[in-house]
């Protein structure tokens, strides 16, 4: 059987460089989830990227299915990008691991357009308790696996304020993303305010 996680880590390293830190979290009854941290220094300053490693070891299965298929089904890892040095964002490791374990724990399928809520600030003092799952393929390309396995998709997470999350429930993910775009919202700012929603 192919070692999916070794391939996933290789793809992350190709796209983001070598991680400068990693942490592992294990929840009762689930596989271990690691979170890798990558630093990207560019002319705009430092961007810190956190990527999960472990969520894609098992395919996500339909919560209504009687038995989970051990082979077929969507696979994904989560990627969060924030500006470095502005907040204690390293504390996001545990919330990220919780989200990555949610398909195993709660039987949910994490897909673009979904909202994921951790019920507490993503890091100390963060104005966000939830994230919007964005479309994959930008930062880290999908990882094709041998048939019959589905490819691993690397899903960007966009932090949402409680007001944005409530607005998104009514108007949809597309409308919220358009609102962010129209207002020039810096989605990597770890202490940004909610986008105007009226």
PDB file of C-alpha atoms in Angstrom:
ATOM      1  CA  UNK A   1       0.000   0.000   0.000  1.00  0.00           C
ATOM      2  CA  UNK A   2       1.320   3.437  -0.915  1.00  0.00           C
ATOM      3  CA  UNK A   3       2.496   5.645   1.983  1.00  0.00           C
ATOM      4  CA  UNK A   4       0.167   8.562   1.341  1.00  0.00           C
ATOM      5  CA  UNK A   5       1.583  10.753   4.113  1.00  0.00           C
ATOM      6  CA  UNK A   6       5.167  10.461   2.864  1.00  0.00           C
ATOM      7  CA  UNK A   7       3.987  11.621  -0.567  1.00  0.00           C
ATOM      8  CA  UNK A   8       1.950  14.432   0.999  1.00  0.00           C
ATOM      9  CA  UNK A   9       4.920  15.688   3.011  1.00  0.00           C
ATOM     10  CA  UNK A  10       7.114  15.575  -0.109  1.00  0.00           C
ATOM     11  CA  UNK A  11       4.511  17.649  -2.009  1.00  0.00           C
ATOM     12  CA  UNK A  12       4.350  20.194   0.845  1.00  0.00           C
ATOM     13  CA  UNK A  13       8.144  20.495   0.903  1.00  0.00           C
ATOM     14  CA  UNK A  14       8.228  20.983  -2.873  1.00  0.00           C
ATOM     15  CA  UNK A  15       5.628  23.763  -2.690  1.00  0.00           C
ATOM     16  CA  UNK A  16       6.552  25.460   0.596  1.00  0.00           C
ATOM     17  CA  UNK A  17      10.160  24.528   1.397  1.00  0.00           C
ATOM     18  CA  UNK A  18      11.405  22.768   4.507  1.00  0.00           C
ATOM     19  CA  UNK A  19       9.250  23.090   7.638  1.00  0.00           C
ATOM     20  CA  UNK A  20      10.917  24.902  10.530  1.00  0.00           C
ATOM     21  CA  UNK A  21       8.693  23.293  13.170  1.00  0.00           C
ATOM     22  CA  UNK A  22       6.215  20.454  13.534  1.00  0.00           C
ATOM     23  CA  UNK A  23       3.902  19.269  16.270  1.00  0.00           C
ATOM     24  CA  UNK A  24       1.781  16.156  16.620  1.00  0.00           C
ATOM     25  CA  UNK A  25      -1.644  15.815  18.199  1.00  0.00           C
ATOM     26  CA  UNK A  26      -3.469  12.546  18.802  1.00  0.00           C
ATOM     27  CA  UNK A  27      -7.143  12.376  19.732  1.00  0.00           C
ATOM     28  CA  UNK A  28      -8.681   9.295  21.271  1.00  0.00           C
ATOM     29  CA  UNK A  29      -9.711   6.855  18.555  1.00  0.00           C
ATOM     30  CA  UNK A  30      -8.100   8.749  15.681  1.00  0.00           C
ATOM     31  CA  UNK A  31      -4.863   8.655  13.760  1.00  0.00           C
ATOM     32  CA  UNK A  32      -2.133  11.083  14.721  1.00  0.00           C
ATOM     33  CA  UNK A  33      -2.270  14.479  13.022  1.00  0.00           C
ATOM     34  CA  UNK A  34       0.845  16.556  12.589  1.00  0.00           C
ATOM     35  CA  UNK A  35       0.940  20.270  11.836  1.00  0.00           C
ATOM     36  CA  UNK A  36       3.976  21.562   9.952  1.00  0.00           C
ATOM     37  CA  UNK A  37       5.034  25.208  10.011  1.00  0.00           C
ATOM     38  CA  UNK A  38       6.692  26.873   7.018  1.00  0.00           C
ATOM     39  CA  UNK A  39       8.117  30.415   6.934  1.00  0.00           C
ATOM     40  CA  UNK A  40       8.034  32.372   3.695  1.00  0.00           C
ATOM     41  CA  UNK A  41      10.095  35.580   3.800  1.00  0.00           C
ATOM     42  CA  UNK A  42       9.379  37.921   0.898  1.00  0.00           C
ATOM     43  CA  UNK A  43       9.252  41.644   0.148  1.00  0.00           C
ATOM     44  CA  UNK A  44       5.902  41.929   1.960  1.00  0.00           C
ATOM     45  CA  UNK A  45       7.357  40.497   5.179  1.00  0.00           C
ATOM     46  CA  UNK A  46       7.057  37.026   6.620  1.00  0.00           C
ATOM     47  CA  UNK A  47       4.128  34.746   5.867  1.00  0.00           C
ATOM     48  CA  UNK A  48       3.787  31.721   8.132  1.00  0.00           C
ATOM     49  CA  UNK A  49       2.012  28.720   6.685  1.00  0.00           C
ATOM     50  CA  UNK A  50       0.616  25.871   8.767  1.00  0.00           C
ATOM     51  CA  UNK A  51      -0.192  22.621   6.973  1.00  0.00           C
ATOM     52  CA  UNK A  52      -1.783  19.512   8.438  1.00  0.00           C
ATOM     53  CA  UNK A  53      -0.271  16.095   7.792  1.00  0.00           C
ATOM     54  CA  UNK A  54      -2.377  13.064   8.620  1.00  0.00           C
ATOM     55  CA  UNK A  55      -5.891  14.010   7.549  1.00  0.00           C
ATOM     56  CA  UNK A  56      -5.332  12.423   4.116  1.00  0.00           C
ATOM     57  CA  UNK A  57      -4.216   9.046   5.513  1.00  0.00           C
ATOM     58  CA  UNK A  58      -7.872   7.939   5.365  1.00  0.00           C
ATOM     59  CA  UNK A  59     -10.448   8.946   2.759  1.00  0.00           C
ATOM     60  CA  UNK A  60     -13.341  11.045   4.032  1.00  0.00           C
ATOM     61  CA  UNK A  61     -16.558   9.085   3.913  1.00  0.00           C
ATOM     62  CA  UNK A  62     -20.186  10.029   3.574  1.00  0.00           C
ATOM     63  CA  UNK A  63     -21.593  10.350   7.110  1.00  0.00           C
ATOM     64  CA  UNK A  64     -24.784   8.586   5.962  1.00  0.00           C
ATOM     65  CA  UNK A  65     -22.920   5.503   4.681  1.00  0.00           C
ATOM     66  CA  UNK A  66     -23.259   2.358   6.800  1.00  0.00           C
ATOM     67  CA  UNK A  67     -19.591   1.427   6.314  1.00  0.00           C
ATOM     68  CA  UNK A  68     -16.687   3.709   5.498  1.00  0.00           C
ATOM     69  CA  UNK A  69     -14.835   2.760   2.326  1.00  0.00           C
ATOM     70  CA  UNK A  70     -11.171   2.262   3.299  1.00  0.00           C
ATOM     71  CA  UNK A  71      -9.927   3.194  -0.192  1.00  0.00           C
ATOM     72  CA  UNK A  72     -12.304   5.398  -2.188  1.00  0.00           C
ATOM     73  CA  UNK A  73     -13.342   8.870  -1.140  1.00  0.00           C
ATOM     74  CA  UNK A  74     -11.978  12.410  -1.072  1.00  0.00           C
ATOM     75  CA  UNK A  75      -8.682  13.072   0.709  1.00  0.00           C
ATOM     76  CA  UNK A  76      -7.428  16.441   1.893  1.00  0.00           C
ATOM     77  CA  UNK A  77      -5.011  18.371   4.065  1.00  0.00           C
ATOM     78  CA  UNK A  78      -5.539  21.896   5.405  1.00  0.00           C
ATOM     79  CA  UNK A  79      -3.284  24.930   4.858  1.00  0.00           C
ATOM     80  CA  UNK A  80      -3.527  28.207   6.807  1.00  0.00           C
ATOM     81  CA  UNK A  81      -1.422  31.262   5.880  1.00  0.00           C
ATOM     82  CA  UNK A  82      -0.967  34.266   8.209  1.00  0.00           C
ATOM     83  CA  UNK A  83       1.411  37.198   8.469  1.00  0.00           C
ATOM     84  CA  UNK A  84       4.221  36.411  10.880  1.00  0.00           C
ATOM     85  CA  UNK A  85       5.132  38.314  14.033  1.00  0.00           C
ATOM     86  CA  UNK A  86       1.754  40.015  14.551  1.00  0.00           C
ATOM     87  CA  UNK A  87       0.092  37.498  16.888  1.00  0.00           C
ATOM     88  CA  UNK A  88       0.830  34.249  18.720  1.00  0.00           C
ATOM     89  CA  UNK A  89      -0.408  32.220  15.771  1.00  0.00           C
ATOM     90  CA  UNK A  90       1.627  29.121  16.681  1.00  0.00           C
ATOM     91  CA  UNK A  91      -1.167  28.338  19.139  1.00  0.00           C
ATOM     92  CA  UNK A  92      -3.317  27.495  16.082  1.00  0.00           C
ATOM     93  CA  UNK A  93      -1.664  24.050  15.989  1.00  0.00           C
ATOM     94  CA  UNK A  94      -4.252  22.359  18.188  1.00  0.00           C
ATOM     95  CA  UNK A  95      -7.337  23.939  16.544  1.00  0.00           C
ATOM     96  CA  UNK A  96      -5.932  22.959  13.143  1.00  0.00           C
ATOM     97  CA  UNK A  97      -5.380  19.395  14.301  1.00  0.00           C
ATOM     98  CA  UNK A  98      -8.971  19.327  15.638  1.00  0.00           C
ATOM     99  CA  UNK A  99     -10.270  20.401  12.219  1.00  0.00           C
ATOM    100  CA  UNK A 100      -8.067  17.846  10.446  1.00  0.00           C
ATOM    101  CA  UNK A 101      -9.382  15.076  12.721  1.00  0.00           C
ATOM    102  CA  UNK A 102     -13.039  16.082  12.221  1.00  0.00           C
ATOM    103  CA  UNK A 103     -13.654  13.707   9.270  1.00  0.00           C
ATOM    104  CA  UNK A 104     -12.626  10.757  11.477  1.00  0.00           C
ATOM    105  CA  UNK A 105     -14.267  12.033  14.667  1.00  0.00           C
ATOM    106  CA  UNK A 106     -17.502  13.482  13.289  1.00  0.00           C
ATOM    107  CA  UNK A 107     -17.772  11.735   9.921  1.00  0.00           C
ATOM    108  CA  UNK A 108     -17.851  14.982   7.968  1.00  0.00           C
ATOM    109  CA  UNK A 109     -16.502  15.618   4.481  1.00  0.00           C
ATOM    110  CA  UNK A 110     -14.455  18.811   4.382  1.00  0.00           C
ATOM    111  CA  UNK A 111     -14.895  20.518   1.005  1.00  0.00           C
ATOM    112  CA  UNK A 112     -14.519  23.997  -0.525  1.00  0.00           C
ATOM    113  CA  UNK A 113     -17.247  26.380   0.591  1.00  0.00           C
ATOM    114  CA  UNK A 114     -17.661  24.732   3.980  1.00  0.00           C
ATOM    115  CA  UNK A 115     -17.387  26.562   7.288  1.00  0.00           C
ATOM    116  CA  UNK A 116     -15.423  24.905  10.087  1.00  0.00           C
ATOM    117  CA  UNK A 117     -15.824  26.245  13.624  1.00  0.00           C
ATOM    118  CA  UNK A 118     -13.532  25.400  16.520  1.00  0.00           C
ATOM    119  CA  UNK A 119     -15.703  27.178  19.098  1.00  0.00           C
ATOM    120  CA  UNK A 120     -12.817  29.244  20.484  1.00  0.00           C
ATOM    121  CA  UNK A 121     -10.303  31.765  19.125  1.00  0.00           C
ATOM    122  CA  UNK A 122      -7.941  30.158  16.600  1.00  0.00           C
ATOM    123  CA  UNK A 123      -5.047  31.594  18.668  1.00  0.00           C
ATOM    124  CA  UNK A 124      -4.920  33.841  21.779  1.00  0.00           C
ATOM    125  CA  UNK A 125      -6.756  37.095  21.116  1.00  0.00           C
ATOM    126  CA  UNK A 126      -7.762  36.056  17.574  1.00  0.00           C
ATOM    127  CA  UNK A 127     -10.979  37.661  16.272  1.00  0.00           C
ATOM    128  CA  UNK A 128     -11.747  34.367  14.486  1.00  0.00           C
ATOM    129  CA  UNK A 129     -13.298  31.133  15.746  1.00  0.00           C
ATOM    130  CA  UNK A 130     -14.039  29.643  12.336  1.00  0.00           C
ATOM    131  CA  UNK A 131     -12.589  29.306   8.855  1.00  0.00           C
ATOM    132  CA  UNK A 132     -13.924  29.176   5.332  1.00  0.00           C
ATOM    133  CA  UNK A 133     -12.567  26.288   3.264  1.00  0.00           C
ATOM    134  CA  UNK A 134     -11.353  27.757  -0.051  1.00  0.00           C
ATOM    135  CA  UNK A 135     -10.718  26.158  -3.438  1.00  0.00           C
ATOM    136  CA  UNK A 136      -7.517  24.080  -3.688  1.00  0.00           C
ATOM    137  CA  UNK A 137      -4.860  24.173  -6.376  1.00  0.00           C
ATOM    138  CA  UNK A 138      -3.324  27.593  -5.849  1.00  0.00           C
ATOM    139  CA  UNK A 139      -0.531  27.294  -3.309  1.00  0.00           C
ATOM    140  CA  UNK A 140      -0.060  23.521  -3.278  1.00  0.00           C
ATOM    141  CA  UNK A 141      -1.133  21.458  -6.283  1.00  0.00           C
ATOM    142  CA  UNK A 142      -3.337  18.402  -5.838  1.00  0.00           C
ATOM    143  CA  UNK A 143      -1.385  15.198  -5.278  1.00  0.00           C
ATOM    144  CA  UNK A 144      -2.475  12.484  -7.684  1.00  0.00           C
ATOM    145  CA  UNK A 145      -2.423   8.975  -6.201  1.00  0.00           C
ATOM    146  CA  UNK A 146      -2.556   5.624  -7.964  1.00  0.00           C
ATOM    147  CA  UNK A 147      -6.015   4.319  -8.851  1.00  0.00           C
ATOM    148  CA  UNK A 148      -8.396   3.683  -7.174  1.00  0.00           C
ATOM    149  CA  UNK A 149      -7.289   6.308  -4.629  1.00  0.00           C
ATOM    150  CA  UNK A 150      -8.649   9.838  -4.966  1.00  0.00           C
ATOM    151  CA  UNK A 151      -6.095  12.680  -5.181  1.00  0.00           C
ATOM    152  CA  UNK A 152      -5.116  14.595  -2.056  1.00  0.00           C
ATOM    153  CA  UNK A 153      -6.339  18.190  -2.217  1.00  0.00           C
ATOM    154  CA  UNK A 154      -4.661  20.918  -0.166  1.00  0.00           C
ATOM    155  CA  UNK A 155      -7.476  23.131   1.067  1.00  0.00           C
ATOM    156  CA  UNK A 156      -6.663  26.732   2.047  1.00  0.00           C
ATOM    157  CA  UNK A 157      -8.388  27.963   5.197  1.00  0.00           C
ATOM    158  CA  UNK A 158      -9.553  31.590   5.392  1.00  0.00           C
ATOM    159  CA  UNK A 159     -10.246  32.820   8.955  1.00  0.00           C
ATOM    160  CA  UNK A 160     -13.717  34.321   9.449  1.00  0.00           C
ATOM    161  CA  UNK A 161     -14.974  36.621  12.189  1.00  0.00           C
ATOM    162  CA  UNK A 162     -18.258  35.531  13.837  1.00  0.00           C
ATOM    163  CA  UNK A 163     -20.109  38.245  11.858  1.00  0.00           C
ATOM    164  CA  UNK A 164     -18.599  37.031   8.585  1.00  0.00           C
ATOM    165  CA  UNK A 165     -19.471  33.426   9.429  1.00  0.00           C
ATOM    166  CA  UNK A 166     -23.090  34.399  10.169  1.00  0.00           C
ATOM    167  CA  UNK A 167     -23.282  36.456   6.954  1.00  0.00           C
ATOM    168  CA  UNK A 168     -21.818  33.565   4.951  1.00  0.00           C
ATOM    169  CA  UNK A 169     -24.516  31.199   6.279  1.00  0.00           C
ATOM    170  CA  UNK A 170     -27.152  33.479   4.744  1.00  0.00           C
ATOM    171  CA  UNK A 171     -25.432  34.646   1.541  1.00  0.00           C
ATOM    172  CA  UNK A 172     -22.997  31.820   0.770  1.00  0.00           C
ATOM    173  CA  UNK A 173     -19.232  31.406   0.489  1.00  0.00           C
ATOM    174  CA  UNK A 174     -18.971  32.991  -2.962  1.00  0.00           C
ATOM    175  CA  UNK A 175     -20.654  36.205  -1.810  1.00  0.00           C
ATOM    176  CA  UNK A 176     -18.362  36.489   1.214  1.00  0.00           C
ATOM    177  CA  UNK A 177     -15.248  35.965  -0.900  1.00  0.00           C
ATOM    178  CA  UNK A 178     -16.469  38.641  -3.331  1.00  0.00           C
ATOM    179  CA  UNK A 179     -17.023  41.001  -0.390  1.00  0.00           C
ATOM    180  CA  UNK A 180     -13.454  40.366   0.812  1.00  0.00           C
ATOM    181  CA  UNK A 181     -12.113  40.968  -2.701  1.00  0.00           C
ATOM    182  CA  UNK A 182     -14.102  44.176  -3.222  1.00  0.00           C
ATOM    183  CA  UNK A 183     -12.825  45.591   0.066  1.00  0.00           C
ATOM    184  CA  UNK A 184      -9.198  44.541  -0.494  1.00  0.00           C
ATOM    185  CA  UNK A 185      -9.285  42.479   2.699  1.00  0.00           C
ATOM    186  CA  UNK A 186      -5.906  41.123   3.819  1.00  0.00           C
ATOM    187  CA  UNK A 187      -6.997  37.601   4.745  1.00  0.00           C
ATOM    188  CA  UNK A 188      -3.526  36.860   6.155  1.00  0.00           C
ATOM    189  CA  UNK A 189      -3.750  39.638   8.765  1.00  0.00           C
ATOM    190  CA  UNK A 190      -4.111  37.728  12.067  1.00  0.00           C
ATOM    191  CA  UNK A 191      -5.858  40.654  13.789  1.00  0.00           C
ATOM    192  CA  UNK A 192      -7.963  42.067  10.949  1.00  0.00           C
ATOM    193  CA  UNK A 193     -11.449  43.450  11.521  1.00  0.00           C
ATOM    194  CA  UNK A 194     -14.589  42.076   9.947  1.00  0.00           C
ATOM    195  CA  UNK A 195     -15.263  43.201   6.375  1.00  0.00           C
ATOM    196  CA  UNK A 196     -18.212  45.673   6.055  1.00  0.00           C
ATOM    197  CA  UNK A 197     -21.321  43.521   5.623  1.00  0.00           C
ATOM    198  CA  UNK A 198     -24.241  45.966   5.316  1.00  0.00           C
TER     199      UNK A 198
END
